[in-house]
């Protein structure tokens, strides 16, 4: 949600200087929202800056003024999505161990209410493997960080080092099942229950890892 | 592999009539191979018939002569991939139950040697969720059939009906992990071990289903 009204609580002394900055921030936010929608609907390659500009009600050159290039805009969309998720997390203590795994299930639950951003992510992640896609490094890095986070949580949960190769493989499997379920769910939301299925798989994997670690520490 | 030589063993009486048909079949096959490459490299929306035609050494109109439209060509590429997989299966008895699940692992192993077709499939499956994508029905149907096949195999393996909702959810999870691992592997083949990770997840899921079915049949 963006609004053209000034937010309440601006400091009196900074009001005059802040207003153009606020307008810039609101404009950037509106462009990011529009770009998220357009890239989600058409992919990056086929999404057009002209369409994004039309949604915001500015010119193509106006979009470039704020983001420099289509590639930069894509990377800003992806970074923006992560910021939103981090803001949601920041209101609570960052969960660890089994609670982090439950947080993944809660994210899958939240995703059932935001198919737009789920679609943007699913389409761009797959498209990023092609040729010299501008988001390729972003997604390669993102998957590496996610695998590390999930491996930390799994390791804590089953009592094994996060570097144990069974733990790392299990971490990449959990991320894979989240991503793969998103595509199936986007095509057939009535059949595919993302959060319940993810919970089942995480529990199955944790149980199996636990037995494996107990047998061969 | 396509070749311009006539295949051995044509019946003598049909040789003269068959040759143009063979040439047509070879030409179609060459277009399909080129389209698989181009759609895998650029996605469907951004892949161009002109580039496909150039690879084959014919004109844009020549491609349309054989396939009618870009959409029809896409659907032919996807159907062709399934035919190749079915041909591979046809040399053996179609596996059932636990052997079908092992066949999925063998497919993941085979996929490590054919990143081109893996990429084509991963990119097009995700892209198919967008707008009025011409492959949307294809992938919706394909996932439904796959879920049914995997549920049949899981049901047989753990002694539960394939229609049991736990079995159906587990089936969609196994397909999801295969698809999700492909994207991670395409971005980072050294870190992600597709067949081993899939084997681990299938075993964990079967074991968990078995216990669940034993506790509440």
Short mmCIF file of C-alpha atoms in Angstrom, two decimals:
data_model
loop_
_atom_site.label_atom_id
_atom_site.label_comp_id
_atom_site.label_asym_id
_atom_site.label_seq_id
_atom_site.Cartn_x
_atom_site.Cartn_y
_atom_site.Cartn_z
CA UNK A 1 0.00 0.00 0.00
CA UNK A 2 1.42 3.39 -0.91
CA UNK A 3 -0.18 6.71 -0.08
CA UNK A 4 0.49 10.22 -1.30
CA UNK A 5 -0.17 11.75 2.13
CA UNK A 6 2.84 12.69 4.25
CA UNK A 7 3.37 10.18 7.06
CA UNK A 8 2.53 11.46 10.57
CA UNK A 9 5.27 12.35 13.02
CA UNK A 10 7.80 14.11 10.78
CA UNK A 11 10.12 16.29 12.84
CA UNK A 12 9.16 19.99 12.43
CA UNK A 13 12.66 21.16 11.53
CA UNK A 14 13.10 18.58 8.77
CA UNK A 15 9.63 18.81 7.25
CA UNK A 16 10.51 21.02 4.31
CA UNK A 17 13.64 19.07 3.38
CA UNK A 18 12.01 15.68 3.93
CA UNK A 19 9.02 16.11 1.69
CA UNK A 20 10.79 15.62 -1.68
CA UNK A 21 12.70 12.67 -0.22
CA UNK A 22 9.44 11.14 0.95
CA UNK A 23 7.96 11.65 -2.47
CA UNK A 24 11.00 9.95 -4.00
CA UNK A 25 10.70 7.03 -1.57
CA UNK A 26 6.99 6.66 -2.32
CA UNK A 27 7.65 6.79 -6.06
CA UNK A 28 10.39 4.16 -5.77
CA UNK A 29 8.06 1.97 -3.73
CA UNK A 30 5.29 2.34 -6.32
CA UNK A 31 7.70 1.37 -9.11
CA UNK A 32 8.89 -1.66 -7.12
CA UNK A 33 5.30 -2.80 -6.55
CA UNK A 34 4.47 -2.41 -10.24
CA UNK A 35 7.67 -4.17 -11.33
CA UNK A 36 6.99 -7.06 -8.93
CA UNK A 37 3.59 -7.47 -10.56
CA UNK A 38 4.82 -7.19 -14.15
CA UNK A 39 7.88 -9.46 -13.73
CA UNK A 40 5.65 -11.97 -11.92
CA UNK A 41 3.09 -11.89 -14.70
CA UNK A 42 5.47 -11.98 -17.70
CA UNK A 43 8.90 -12.92 -16.41
CA UNK A 44 11.87 -10.55 -16.57
CA UNK A 45 12.79 -10.93 -20.22
CA UNK A 46 9.27 -10.33 -21.45
CA UNK A 47 8.24 -7.74 -18.82
CA UNK A 48 8.46 -4.19 -20.17
CA UNK A 49 9.51 -0.96 -18.49
CA UNK A 50 6.81 0.81 -20.49
CA UNK A 51 4.11 -1.30 -18.85
CA UNK A 52 5.63 -0.75 -15.38
CA UNK A 53 5.75 3.00 -16.04
CA UNK A 54 2.11 3.02 -17.19
CA UNK A 55 0.94 1.34 -13.98
CA UNK A 56 2.71 3.98 -11.89
CA UNK A 57 1.53 6.76 -14.21
CA UNK A 58 4.99 8.01 -15.15
CA UNK A 59 7.19 7.75 -18.23
CA UNK A 60 9.67 5.03 -19.16
CA UNK A 61 12.43 7.61 -18.59
CA UNK A 62 10.98 8.24 -15.12
CA UNK A 63 11.49 4.59 -14.19
CA UNK A 64 15.08 4.73 -15.45
CA UNK A 65 15.65 7.93 -13.47
CA UNK A 66 14.87 6.05 -10.24
CA UNK A 67 16.57 2.70 -10.98
CA UNK A 68 19.11 3.26 -13.75
CA UNK A 69 18.33 0.16 -15.83
CA UNK A 70 15.91 -2.72 -16.15
CA UNK A 71 18.50 -5.03 -14.60
CA UNK A 72 18.95 -2.77 -11.59
CA UNK A 73 15.19 -2.61 -11.18
CA UNK A 74 15.00 -6.43 -11.15
CA UNK A 75 17.68 -6.67 -8.47
CA UNK A 76 15.86 -3.99 -6.44
CA UNK A 77 12.61 -6.00 -6.69
CA UNK A 78 14.36 -9.10 -5.37
CA UNK A 79 16.15 -7.23 -2.58
CA UNK A 80 12.87 -5.51 -1.66
CA UNK A 81 11.13 -8.87 -1.24
CA UNK A 82 13.83 -10.00 1.18
CA UNK A 83 13.52 -6.74 3.14
CA UNK A 84 9.78 -7.27 3.54
CA UNK A 85 10.41 -10.79 4.86
CA UNK A 86 13.10 -9.55 7.23
CA UNK A 87 10.76 -6.79 8.49
CA UNK A 88 8.18 -9.48 9.25
CA UNK A 89 10.83 -11.45 11.14
CA UNK A 90 12.23 -8.40 12.94
CA UNK A 91 9.10 -7.97 15.03
CA UNK A 92 10.03 -11.19 16.80
CA UNK A 93 13.24 -12.85 17.94
CA UNK A 94 14.97 -14.54 15.00
CA UNK A 95 14.00 -18.21 15.43
CA UNK A 96 16.67 -20.93 15.65
CA UNK A 97 16.73 -24.72 15.43
CA UNK A 98 13.34 -26.41 15.26
CA UNK A 99 11.64 -23.01 15.54
CA UNK A 100 13.36 -21.86 12.37
CA UNK A 101 11.98 -24.93 10.59
CA UNK A 102 8.50 -24.05 11.88
CA UNK A 103 9.07 -20.52 10.60
CA UNK A 104 9.52 -22.00 7.10
CA UNK A 105 6.10 -23.66 7.43
CA UNK A 106 4.61 -20.35 8.62
CA UNK A 107 6.15 -18.66 5.56
CA UNK A 108 4.53 -21.29 3.31
CA UNK A 109 1.24 -20.53 5.08
CA UNK A 110 1.70 -16.78 4.55
CA UNK A 111 2.55 -17.46 0.89
CA UNK A 112 -0.91 -18.94 0.28
CA UNK A 113 -2.21 -15.39 0.77
CA UNK A 114 0.23 -13.71 -1.60
CA UNK A 115 0.30 -15.59 -4.88
CA UNK A 116 1.64 -12.53 -6.73
CA UNK A 117 4.98 -12.45 -4.96
CA UNK A 118 5.18 -16.26 -4.94
CA UNK A 119 4.77 -16.22 -8.71
CA UNK A 120 7.35 -13.48 -9.18
CA UNK A 121 9.86 -15.45 -7.15
CA UNK A 122 9.11 -18.82 -8.82
CA UNK A 123 9.30 -17.43 -12.36
CA UNK A 124 12.45 -15.36 -11.77
CA UNK A 125 14.31 -18.11 -9.88
CA UNK A 126 13.82 -20.56 -12.78
CA UNK A 127 14.46 -17.91 -15.45
CA UNK A 128 17.70 -16.97 -13.67
CA UNK A 129 19.37 -20.23 -14.79
CA UNK A 130 19.24 -19.08 -18.44
CA UNK A 131 22.12 -17.49 -20.38
CA UNK A 132 23.51 -14.33 -18.79
CA UNK A 133 20.44 -13.60 -16.71
CA UNK A 134 21.00 -10.55 -14.49
CA UNK A 135 19.57 -12.31 -11.40
CA UNK A 136 21.74 -15.43 -11.75
CA UNK A 137 24.29 -14.35 -9.12
CA UNK A 138 21.47 -13.16 -6.85
CA UNK A 139 19.76 -16.55 -6.86
CA UNK A 140 23.00 -18.55 -6.68
CA UNK A 141 23.94 -16.56 -3.59
CA UNK A 142 20.46 -16.69 -2.16
CA UNK A 143 20.29 -20.48 -2.39
CA UNK A 144 23.74 -20.79 -0.78
CA UNK A 145 22.68 -18.57 2.15
CA UNK A 146 19.35 -20.39 2.53
CA UNK A 147 21.05 -23.79 2.50
CA UNK A 148 23.36 -22.54 5.25
CA UNK A 149 20.46 -21.21 7.36
CA UNK A 150 18.40 -24.38 7.00
CA UNK A 151 21.48 -26.56 7.66
CA UNK A 152 22.15 -24.57 10.88
CA UNK A 153 18.57 -25.19 12.01
CA UNK A 154 18.65 -28.88 11.08
CA UNK A 155 22.05 -29.42 12.71
CA UNK A 156 20.81 -27.89 15.97
CA UNK A 157 17.63 -29.95 15.80
CA UNK A 158 19.26 -33.35 15.26
CA UNK A 159 22.55 -32.73 17.09
CA UNK A 160 24.95 -32.78 14.13
CA UNK A 161 27.32 -30.19 12.66
CA UNK A 162 25.69 -27.96 10.03
CA UNK A 163 28.59 -28.92 7.77
CA UNK A 164 27.72 -32.65 7.89
CA UNK A 165 27.04 -33.54 4.27
CA UNK A 166 23.80 -35.35 5.18
CA UNK A 167 22.61 -32.16 6.88
CA UNK A 168 23.54 -30.00 3.88
CA UNK A 169 21.75 -32.36 1.47
CA UNK A 170 18.67 -32.36 3.71
CA UNK A 171 18.75 -28.55 3.77
CA UNK A 172 18.80 -28.32 -0.01
CA UNK A 173 15.92 -30.84 -0.13
CA UNK A 174 13.77 -28.72 2.20
CA UNK A 175 14.36 -25.60 0.09
CA UNK A 176 13.67 -27.63 -3.06
CA UNK A 177 10.35 -28.90 -1.75
CA UNK A 178 9.28 -25.33 -0.85
CA UNK A 179 10.14 -24.10 -4.36
CA UNK A 180 8.70 -27.09 -6.21
CA UNK A 181 5.44 -26.95 -4.26
CA UNK A 182 5.07 -23.27 -5.20
CA UNK A 183 4.98 -24.09 -8.92
CA UNK A 184 2.48 -26.95 -8.41
CA UNK A 185 0.37 -24.74 -6.13
CA UNK A 186 0.35 -21.84 -8.61
CA UNK A 187 -1.02 -24.25 -11.23
CA UNK A 188 -3.47 -26.07 -8.95
CA UNK A 189 -4.12 -24.39 -5.60
CA UNK A 190 -7.01 -26.72 -4.71
CA UNK A 191 -4.94 -29.89 -4.89
CA UNK A 192 -1.62 -28.77 -3.41
CA UNK A 193 -1.53 -27.91 0.32
CA UNK A 194 1.80 -26.09 0.67
CA UNK A 195 2.13 -25.67 4.45
CA UNK A 196 0.84 -29.14 5.45
CA UNK A 197 2.96 -30.88 2.85
CA UNK A 198 6.06 -28.93 3.87
CA UNK A 199 5.46 -29.75 7.57
CA UNK A 200 5.16 -33.45 6.70
CA UNK A 201 8.39 -33.43 4.67
CA UNK A 202 10.37 -31.49 7.28
CA UNK A 203 9.27 -33.91 10.02
CA UNK A 204 10.10 -36.92 7.85
CA UNK A 205 13.55 -35.50 7.04
CA UNK A 206 14.34 -34.56 10.66
CA UNK A 207 13.34 -38.03 11.87
CA UNK A 208 15.42 -39.74 9.20
CA UNK A 209 18.45 -37.49 9.88
CA UNK A 210 18.15 -38.15 13.61
CA UNK A 211 18.30 -41.91 13.08
CA UNK A 212 21.15 -41.58 10.61
CA UNK A 213 23.17 -39.39 13.00
CA UNK A 214 22.45 -41.72 15.94
CA UNK A 215 23.65 -44.72 13.89
CA UNK A 216 26.75 -43.02 12.42
CA UNK A 217 27.59 -39.78 14.27
CA UNK B 1 21.55 -36.89 -33.26
CA UNK B 2 20.04 -36.41 -36.69
CA UNK B 3 21.54 -37.67 -39.90
CA UNK B 4 20.79 -36.94 -43.53
CA UNK B 5 21.44 -40.56 -44.59
CA UNK B 6 18.42 -42.80 -45.17
CA UNK B 7 17.98 -45.26 -42.31
CA UNK B 8 18.87 -48.88 -43.14
CA UNK B 9 16.16 -51.48 -43.68
CA UNK B 10 13.55 -49.51 -45.63
CA UNK B 11 11.21 -51.84 -47.50
CA UNK B 12 12.14 -51.88 -51.23
CA UNK B 13 8.62 -51.14 -52.49
CA UNK B 14 8.21 -48.09 -50.28
CA UNK B 15 11.63 -46.56 -50.79
CA UNK B 16 10.69 -43.94 -53.35
CA UNK B 17 7.58 -42.77 -51.45
CA UNK B 18 9.30 -42.87 -48.04
CA UNK B 19 12.23 -40.64 -48.84
CA UNK B 20 10.40 -37.27 -48.74
CA UNK B 21 8.60 -38.40 -45.58
CA UNK B 22 11.92 -39.32 -43.99
CA UNK B 23 13.31 -35.96 -44.95
CA UNK B 24 10.28 -34.29 -43.36
CA UNK B 25 10.71 -36.36 -40.17
CA UNK B 26 14.41 -35.49 -40.01
CA UNK B 27 13.66 -31.82 -40.56
CA UNK B 28 10.98 -31.84 -37.82
CA UNK B 29 13.39 -33.55 -35.47
CA UNK B 30 16.12 -30.98 -36.21
CA UNK B 31 13.65 -28.14 -35.51
CA UNK B 32 12.58 -29.79 -32.24
CA UNK B 33 16.20 -30.15 -31.12
CA UNK B 34 16.93 -26.51 -31.95
CA UNK B 35 13.74 -25.30 -30.26
CA UNK B 36 14.54 -27.32 -27.13
CA UNK B 37 17.91 -25.57 -27.00
CA UNK B 38 16.58 -22.06 -27.66
CA UNK B 39 13.59 -22.30 -25.29
CA UNK B 40 15.91 -23.73 -22.62
CA UNK B 41 18.39 -20.94 -23.10
CA UNK B 42 15.95 -18.01 -23.31
CA UNK B 43 12.53 -19.22 -22.13
CA UNK B 44 9.54 -19.43 -24.44
CA UNK B 45 8.54 -15.76 -24.45
CA UNK B 46 12.00 -14.55 -25.28
CA UNK B 47 13.05 -17.44 -27.57
CA UNK B 48 12.72 -16.53 -31.24
CA UNK B 49 11.65 -18.60 -34.23
CA UNK B 50 14.25 -16.76 -36.29
CA UNK B 51 17.05 -18.09 -34.07
CA UNK B 52 15.60 -21.62 -34.19
CA UNK B 53 15.38 -21.40 -37.99
CA UNK B 54 18.99 -20.19 -38.24
CA UNK B 55 20.28 -23.15 -36.21
CA UNK B 56 18.50 -25.58 -38.55
CA UNK B 57 19.57 -23.58 -41.61
CA UNK B 58 16.06 -22.87 -42.88
CA UNK B 59 13.79 -19.82 -42.93
CA UNK B 60 11.36 -18.64 -40.28
CA UNK B 61 8.54 -19.57 -42.71
CA UNK B 62 10.05 -23.06 -42.98
CA UNK B 63 9.65 -23.56 -39.22
CA UNK B 64 6.03 -22.41 -39.42
CA UNK B 65 5.44 -24.77 -42.36
CA UNK B 66 6.36 -27.72 -40.11
CA UNK B 67 4.72 -26.64 -36.83
CA UNK B 68 2.09 -24.01 -37.66
CA UNK B 69 2.88 -21.57 -34.85
CA UNK B 70 5.37 -20.85 -32.07
CA UNK B 71 2.85 -22.18 -29.53
CA UNK B 72 2.43 -25.44 -31.43
CA UNK B 73 6.20 -25.79 -31.62
CA UNK B 74 6.46 -25.36 -27.83
CA UNK B 75 3.87 -28.05 -27.21
CA UNK B 76 5.66 -30.34 -29.68
CA UNK B 77 8.95 -29.78 -27.80
CA UNK B 78 7.31 -30.78 -24.51
CA UNK B 79 5.53 -33.81 -26.01
CA UNK B 80 8.80 -34.85 -27.68
CA UNK B 81 10.63 -34.84 -24.34
CA UNK B 82 8.01 -37.16 -22.87
CA UNK B 83 8.28 -39.47 -25.89
CA UNK B 84 12.03 -39.73 -25.41
CA UNK B 85 11.52 -40.64 -21.74
CA UNK B 86 8.85 -43.19 -22.62
CA UNK B 87 11.15 -44.71 -25.27
CA UNK B 88 13.82 -45.11 -22.60
CA UNK B 89 11.27 -46.83 -20.36
CA UNK B 90 9.84 -48.97 -23.16
CA UNK B 91 13.03 -51.03 -23.43
CA UNK B 92 12.23 -52.40 -19.99
CA UNK B 93 9.07 -53.43 -18.09
CA UNK B 94 7.32 -50.35 -16.69
CA UNK B 95 8.38 -50.33 -13.02
CA UNK B 96 5.79 -50.32 -10.23
CA UNK B 97 5.82 -49.63 -6.48
CA UNK B 98 9.25 -49.20 -4.92
CA UNK B 99 10.87 -49.85 -8.31
CA UNK B 100 9.04 -46.86 -9.77
CA UNK B 101 10.46 -44.72 -6.96
CA UNK B 102 13.95 -46.02 -7.78
CA UNK B 103 13.26 -45.18 -11.42
CA UNK B 104 12.77 -41.54 -10.35
CA UNK B 105 16.22 -41.59 -8.76
CA UNK B 106 17.65 -43.13 -11.95
CA UNK B 107 16.00 -40.31 -13.93
CA UNK B 108 17.62 -37.74 -11.63
CA UNK B 109 20.94 -39.51 -12.25
CA UNK B 110 20.38 -39.43 -16.03
CA UNK B 111 19.45 -35.74 -15.76
CA UNK B 112 22.92 -34.88 -14.45
CA UNK B 113 24.15 -35.75 -17.96
CA UNK B 114 21.60 -33.64 -19.85
CA UNK B 115 21.51 -30.17 -18.35
CA UNK B 116 20.05 -28.72 -21.56
CA UNK B 117 16.75 -30.58 -21.35
CA UNK B 118 16.64 -30.14 -17.55
CA UNK B 119 16.97 -26.40 -18.04
CA UNK B 120 14.31 -26.31 -20.75
CA UNK B 121 11.90 -28.16 -18.50
CA UNK B 122 12.65 -26.08 -15.37
CA UNK B 123 12.36 -22.74 -17.16
CA UNK B 124 9.18 -23.64 -19.07
CA UNK B 125 7.42 -25.23 -16.07
CA UNK B 126 7.90 -22.06 -13.99
CA UNK B 127 7.15 -19.73 -16.91
CA UNK B 128 3.91 -21.69 -17.56
CA UNK B 129 2.29 -20.23 -14.41
CA UNK B 130 2.30 -16.75 -15.97
CA UNK B 131 -0.69 -15.09 -17.69
CA UNK B 132 -2.09 -17.07 -20.62
CA UNK B 133 1.02 -19.14 -21.19
CA UNK B 134 0.45 -21.70 -23.96
CA UNK B 135 2.01 -24.52 -21.90
CA UNK B 136 -0.10 -23.87 -18.76
CA UNK B 137 -2.59 -26.68 -19.46
CA UNK B 138 0.25 -29.00 -20.46
CA UNK B 139 2.04 -28.54 -17.13
CA UNK B 140 -1.16 -28.56 -15.04
CA UNK B 141 -2.07 -31.90 -16.63
CA UNK B 142 1.46 -33.21 -16.43
CA UNK B 143 1.72 -32.54 -12.69
CA UNK B 144 -1.69 -34.19 -12.10
CA UNK B 145 -0.60 -37.33 -13.99
CA UNK B 146 2.77 -37.41 -12.23
CA UNK B 147 1.16 -37.03 -8.79
CA UNK B 148 -1.11 -39.96 -9.66
CA UNK B 149 1.81 -42.13 -10.82
CA UNK B 150 3.93 -41.37 -7.76
CA UNK B 151 0.92 -41.85 -5.43
CA UNK B 152 0.29 -45.28 -7.02
CA UNK B 153 3.90 -46.25 -6.37
CA UNK B 154 3.89 -44.88 -2.80
CA UNK B 155 0.55 -46.54 -1.99
CA UNK B 156 1.84 -49.91 -3.17
CA UNK B 157 5.05 -49.43 -1.22
CA UNK B 158 3.49 -48.55 2.15
CA UNK B 159 0.23 -50.51 1.82
CA UNK B 160 -2.24 -47.61 1.60
CA UNK B 161 -4.69 -46.51 -1.10
CA UNK B 162 -3.19 -44.12 -3.67
CA UNK B 163 -6.14 -41.84 -2.90
CA UNK B 164 -5.17 -41.49 0.81
CA UNK B 165 -4.55 -37.77 1.24
CA UNK B 166 -1.26 -38.40 3.07
CA UNK B 167 -0.09 -40.42 0.05
CA UNK B 168 -1.16 -37.72 -2.42
CA UNK B 169 0.63 -35.01 -0.41
CA UNK B 170 3.76 -37.16 -0.21
CA UNK B 171 3.60 -37.67 -3.98
CA UNK B 172 3.45 -33.95 -4.66
CA UNK B 173 6.37 -33.47 -2.24
CA UNK B 174 8.54 -35.97 -4.13
CA UNK B 175 7.82 -34.26 -7.46
CA UNK B 176 8.48 -30.88 -5.83
CA UNK B 177 11.86 -31.95 -4.51
CA UNK B 178 12.87 -33.24 -7.96
CA UNK B 179 11.89 -29.92 -9.58
CA UNK B 180 13.34 -27.70 -6.86
CA UNK B 181 16.64 -29.58 -6.85
CA UNK B 182 16.92 -29.07 -10.62
CA UNK B 183 16.93 -25.28 -10.25
CA UNK B 184 19.50 -25.40 -7.42
CA UNK B 185 21.63 -27.86 -9.41
CA UNK B 186 21.52 -25.75 -12.58
CA UNK B 187 22.87 -22.83 -10.52
CA UNK B 188 25.40 -24.82 -8.50
CA UNK B 189 26.11 -28.33 -9.80
CA UNK B 190 29.09 -28.86 -7.47
CA UNK B 191 27.07 -28.38 -4.28
CA UNK B 192 23.78 -30.05 -5.14
CA UNK B 193 23.76 -33.85 -5.55
CA UNK B 194 20.40 -34.48 -7.23
CA UNK B 195 20.16 -38.30 -7.20
CA UNK B 196 21.57 -38.86 -3.68
CA UNK B 197 19.41 -36.13 -2.18
CA UNK B 198 16.30 -37.44 -3.92
CA UNK B 199 17.03 -41.00 -2.69
CA UNK B 200 17.38 -39.69 0.88
CA UNK B 201 14.09 -37.76 0.70
CA UNK B 202 12.13 -40.62 -0.88
CA UNK B 203 13.38 -43.03 1.82
CA UNK B 204 12.52 -40.54 4.59
CA UNK B 205 9.04 -39.98 3.17
CA UNK B 206 8.33 -43.70 2.67
CA UNK B 207 9.44 -44.46 6.22
CA UNK B 208 7.32 -41.67 7.67
CA UNK B 209 4.26 -42.68 5.60
CA UNK B 210 4.69 -46.30 6.67
CA UNK B 211 4.61 -45.32 10.35
CA UNK B 212 1.66 -42.98 9.83
CA UNK B 213 -0.33 -45.66 7.97
CA UNK B 214 0.51 -48.27 10.62
CA UNK B 215 -0.68 -45.92 13.38
CA UNK B 216 -3.86 -44.75 11.60
CA UNK B 217 -4.69 -47.00 8.61
#
